[in-house]
Amino acid sequence: MKVSYYSLGCKVNMYEAEAVINKFLDNGFELAEFNDVCDVYIINTCTVTANSDQKSRQIIRKAIKNNPKGIVAVMGCFAELNHEDVEKIEGVDILIGTSKRNLLFSYVMEFINKKEKIIKIDTDKNNIKYEELKVNRFENKTRGFVKIQDGCDNFCSYCRIPYARGRSRSRKPEDVINEINILFSTGIKEIVLTGINTGNYGKDLDNYSFAKLLNDLVKIIPSLGRIRISSIEVTELTDELLIILEKNKNYFCNHFHIPIQSGANNVLKNMNRKYNTDYFFEKINKIRKIYPGCNITTDVMVGFNGETEEAFLEEYEFLKKIGFGEMHVFPYSPRPNTKSYKMDRIIPNNVKNIRKKELQALNEKMALNYRKNYLNEIMEVIVERNNNGIAYGHSRNYLQIEFKSDLVKENDLVKVKIIEVGYPISKGEIYEIY
């Protein structure tokens, strides 16, 4: 039987979808493209923005259209918080939200036998434990994502995710380490540590922390392997963590995605972000002292309630002062049942779009300026694909690099000299193959 999947949203969703798919493949299913006629479709949904909700609905309906006789299973944050809406979509056979993903394969088997709709939504998010999922391989990918944490305690005023996933909870260190060992043994050279609030890892464990996990991981990283931290809140860049990173610089990628959301202090306060721009600036400087030339990337939400023209100008200047290597800029969209949903001083959509374009233009300029620092530099690149002699991959500091070579293949580690900088893609020439 054929199974396919579509995962929207964050890296955590990607991991969870891979874990579910691994179970199907281990039991004899064949992985197919989502557009193919399949026996089973799995959709992992997202609800970060209104656009995410809309996209989730579209993908569910696309699966049903691809094969009206196929089994359609829906999970994820949108399915959790909007399960009544998803239930009404004719053709959805299994609905599980953000829990019981480890049982999805058995639910599909049950549906095949009984042909009865299965709905398993846990609305009580109190005192829930970390749900262990396992990935032993990543299909058609050169980096392995490893989920170490779930849930969030921050309750930013615009965000639904704590309501969808519950409070922060950590995976057992031994399970994290074992899975990373397995993935490295398959030949994967880069592991990406991911979570809903990755840096919060260990807060619910006895005498353990994210820094201690990184220190333990150093002991198992192979000579050609590397660890990337997918995203981390600036408030989680503790002195303990910075010391571990400084002592083990060669094991960790010099790229840090640190969401700022806004560069204006009043807006940050309204967002309940728990830091101000001075604090953010100080932490970025500490990271840059440890990793000179590292790539600091971020997320910026434009047009949040109360973002006056003065606040936007303050934000613009602060973002420029930091000099990010890349910014993901997106407009604020009110999310039901969040604190900001009932706030006043709403910014009109046309103003949001104007400001979004201004920040995107700033991003283009900053991203290109950052990449100019690497002209004629030698970069380590993991090859992600090679199409007719044109190879493509990412460097340790997450630059997208394209180069010509008939000698390299997917997952090869090579050294490339940058001969032309661009954004989003720079060009290089092969320097050395490991």
XYZ file of C-alpha atoms in Angstrom, residues 363-369 371-372 399-400 420-427:
19
model
C 16.336 42.119 4.655
C 17.590 41.923 1.059
C 20.215 44.569 1.802
C 21.386 43.070 5.123
C 21.421 39.503 3.792
C 23.561 40.499 0.816
C 25.916 42.540 3.000
C 27.192 37.253 2.376
C 29.748 39.681 0.935
C 24.353 30.007 3.326
C 22.749 28.472 0.244
C 30.008 35.127 -6.441
C 27.763 36.284 -3.605
C 24.017 36.603 -3.964
C 20.815 36.289 -1.997
C 19.347 33.798 -1.500
C 21.952 31.769 -3.426
C 25.692 32.353 -3.705
C 27.907 30.583 -6.237
